């Protein structure tokens, strides 16, 4: 069978042999990847490395590959939002599974293990600021997975239906999908000391997360409806902005992925922790030890 040759415009390789946005070369990517939103958080992750192998930076994508207690790990920032996760996941998958010289898919699949360490807003009484939350399921308000043919296979359609019915979903806000994190990875990383449940990944920090400043919202009481939703013992614990695309694309591409976040905004108590940057180090070290 002849293999598809990916053209220059689809698989974009820079003149130095690195992938278009990430500026990373295939040999610079470890099998274990820690994803963070903030480019500065990459330095915090890498501050724990015993040795650093390489560092690259382009736009919001800052990458350091190094060794932590004998494990080769790539720490990489995605910036904000699922649109960036589309770029990061497709480029990481290309680095792992496409031969750059022939521009064809490699015959043996390489599986990456990807853990996102982020910040989030907590929605439940048991998720005050400082709580670590693991996303077992992610409801994507972002719409990214709707553009891929495997969307329905990757989405938990029963949970999707139950959620839409419970909140009386208005389709003017798009069509949410439900992605599932790798269950083994959840067991290993979240263990018994993170709150597990459903996360909503939003296509924005304000309106999509029910924050009202000057603009009125399409559904003003959506957050109350979300907070009361329960499915197979799981509640919606938090809002963030990347977990759905990460889990969904990983499922379609054959990688293992999950998200864990530290709560910095308590949406029920209307409190915010803006000096969280040191505190998230506790979550980073848990993930480094467990990945
Ligand atoms: C919004 O402030 C950003 O913070 C959260 C959201 O998902 C979004 O990216 O995660 P990070 O702290 O990892 O960026
Ligand atoms: N990140 C988010 O996306 N929402 C919050 O409320 C806090 C961090």
Short mmCIF file of N, CA, C and O and ligand atoms in Angstrom, two decimals, residues 35-38 41 78-81 116-121 202 204-205 209 211 239-243 260-262 264 272 276 280, ligand 1:
data_model
loop_
_atom_site.label_atom_id
_atom_site.label_comp_id
_atom_site.label_asym_id
_atom_site.label_seq_id
_atom_site.Cartn_x
_atom_site.Cartn_y
_atom_site.Cartn_z
N UNK A 35 2.36 19.37 30.14
CA UNK A 35 1.85 20.55 29.44
C UNK A 35 1.37 21.56 30.48
O UNK A 35 0.68 21.20 31.44
N UNK A 36 1.72 22.82 30.29
CA UNK A 36 1.23 23.89 31.17
C UNK A 36 0.73 25.02 30.28
O UNK A 36 1.13 25.11 29.11
N UNK A 37 -0.10 25.90 30.82
CA UNK A 37 -0.57 27.00 29.99
C UNK A 37 0.47 28.11 29.89
O UNK A 37 0.82 28.57 28.81
N UNK A 38 0.99 28.51 31.05
CA UNK A 38 1.86 29.68 31.18
C UNK A 38 3.31 29.34 30.78
O UNK A 38 3.91 28.43 31.37
N UNK A 41 5.68 28.86 33.55
CA UNK A 41 5.55 27.66 34.39
C UNK A 41 6.48 26.54 33.91
O UNK A 41 6.80 25.63 34.67
N UNK A 78 1.45 25.64 26.43
CA UNK A 78 0.48 25.65 25.32
C UNK A 78 -0.15 27.03 25.14
O UNK A 78 -0.89 27.24 24.17
N UNK A 79 0.11 27.97 26.07
CA UNK A 79 -0.67 29.21 26.04
C UNK A 79 -2.10 28.90 26.49
O UNK A 79 -2.35 27.87 27.12
N UNK A 80 -3.02 29.79 26.14
CA UNK A 80 -4.40 29.64 26.61
C UNK A 80 -5.32 29.13 25.50
O UNK A 80 -5.30 29.66 24.39
N UNK A 81 -6.11 28.10 25.82
CA UNK A 81 -7.22 27.72 24.95
C UNK A 81 -7.03 26.46 24.12
O UNK A 81 -5.93 26.03 23.82
N UNK A 116 -1.42 17.50 31.67
CA UNK A 116 -1.52 18.96 31.77
C UNK A 116 -1.61 19.37 33.24
O UNK A 116 -2.41 18.81 34.00
N UNK A 117 -0.76 20.32 33.63
CA UNK A 117 -0.79 20.87 35.00
C UNK A 117 -1.22 22.33 34.87
O UNK A 117 -0.44 23.17 34.41
N UNK A 118 -2.47 22.59 35.25
CA UNK A 118 -3.02 23.92 35.00
C UNK A 118 -3.60 24.57 36.24
O UNK A 118 -3.47 24.08 37.36
N UNK A 119 -4.27 25.70 36.02
CA UNK A 119 -5.04 26.38 37.07
C UNK A 119 -6.50 26.38 36.64
O UNK A 119 -6.80 26.22 35.44
N UNK A 120 -7.40 26.53 37.59
CA UNK A 120 -8.84 26.43 37.25
C UNK A 120 -9.69 27.20 38.25
O UNK A 120 -9.20 27.65 39.28
N UNK A 121 -10.98 27.28 37.94
CA UNK A 121 -11.96 27.83 38.87
C UNK A 121 -12.76 26.68 39.47
O UNK A 121 -13.20 25.79 38.75
N UNK A 202 -13.74 25.61 28.69
CA UNK A 202 -14.50 26.68 28.07
C UNK A 202 -13.70 27.38 26.97
O UNK A 202 -12.48 27.44 27.02
N UNK A 204 -13.43 30.43 26.61
CA UNK A 204 -13.20 31.80 27.08
C UNK A 204 -13.17 31.81 28.59
O UNK A 204 -13.65 30.86 29.24
N UNK A 205 -12.63 32.87 29.17
CA UNK A 205 -12.50 32.98 30.63
C UNK A 205 -13.70 33.69 31.23
O UNK A 205 -14.05 33.46 32.38
N UNK A 209 -17.50 31.05 31.02
CA UNK A 209 -17.42 30.54 32.39
C UNK A 209 -18.43 31.24 33.30
O UNK A 209 -18.35 31.16 34.53
N UNK A 211 -18.84 34.44 33.80
CA UNK A 211 -18.40 35.69 34.45
C UNK A 211 -19.07 36.85 33.71
O UNK A 211 -18.92 37.00 32.51
N UNK A 239 -13.90 24.74 36.09
CA UNK A 239 -13.77 25.32 34.75
C UNK A 239 -12.29 25.55 34.46
O UNK A 239 -11.57 26.10 35.31
N UNK A 240 -11.85 25.16 33.29
CA UNK A 240 -10.56 25.61 32.76
C UNK A 240 -10.72 25.70 31.25
O UNK A 240 -11.84 25.80 30.77
N UNK A 241 -9.62 25.66 30.47
CA UNK A 241 -9.78 26.00 29.06
C UNK A 241 -9.05 25.10 28.06
O UNK A 241 -8.92 25.48 26.90
N UNK A 242 -8.57 23.92 28.50
CA UNK A 242 -7.81 23.06 27.57
C UNK A 242 -8.09 21.56 27.66
O UNK A 242 -7.77 20.82 26.72
N UNK A 243 -8.67 21.08 28.77
CA UNK A 243 -8.67 19.63 29.03
C UNK A 243 -9.47 18.82 28.01
O UNK A 243 -9.13 17.66 27.73
N UNK A 260 -4.72 17.83 35.30
CA UNK A 260 -4.98 18.13 36.71
C UNK A 260 -4.69 19.60 36.93
O UNK A 260 -3.79 20.17 36.31
N UNK A 261 -5.51 20.22 37.75
CA UNK A 261 -5.40 21.68 37.94
C UNK A 261 -5.48 22.04 39.41
O UNK A 261 -6.14 21.34 40.19
N UNK A 262 -4.88 23.16 39.76
CA UNK A 262 -5.05 23.71 41.10
C UNK A 262 -6.10 24.82 41.03
O UNK A 262 -6.05 25.67 40.13
N UNK A 264 -7.69 28.22 41.63
CA UNK A 264 -7.24 29.56 42.06
C UNK A 264 -8.42 30.53 42.18
O UNK A 264 -8.28 31.60 42.73
N UNK A 272 -10.69 34.92 44.78
CA UNK A 272 -9.65 34.65 43.78
C UNK A 272 -8.29 34.67 44.46
O UNK A 272 -8.03 35.54 45.30
N UNK A 276 -0.69 32.66 43.14
CA UNK A 276 -0.67 31.19 43.20
C UNK A 276 0.61 30.58 42.66
O UNK A 276 0.83 29.40 42.79
N UNK A 280 1.58 26.30 43.04
CA UNK A 280 1.35 25.25 42.04
C UNK A 280 2.55 24.31 41.96
O UNK A 280 2.45 23.22 41.39
C1 LIG B 1 -6.86 31.24 32.09
O1 LIG B 1 -6.42 32.14 33.04
C2 LIG B 1 -5.86 30.12 31.86
O2 LIG B 1 -5.58 29.46 33.09
C3 LIG B 1 -5.93 28.08 33.03
C4 LIG B 1 -6.95 28.03 31.91
O3 LIG B 1 -7.14 26.74 31.42
C5 LIG B 1 -6.42 29.04 30.93
O4 LIG B 1 -5.39 28.53 30.14
O5 LIG B 1 -4.86 27.18 32.83
P1 LIG B 1 -3.29 27.55 32.83
O6 LIG B 1 -2.99 28.17 34.17
O7 LIG B 1 -2.56 26.27 32.63
O8 LIG B 1 -3.06 28.51 31.69
#
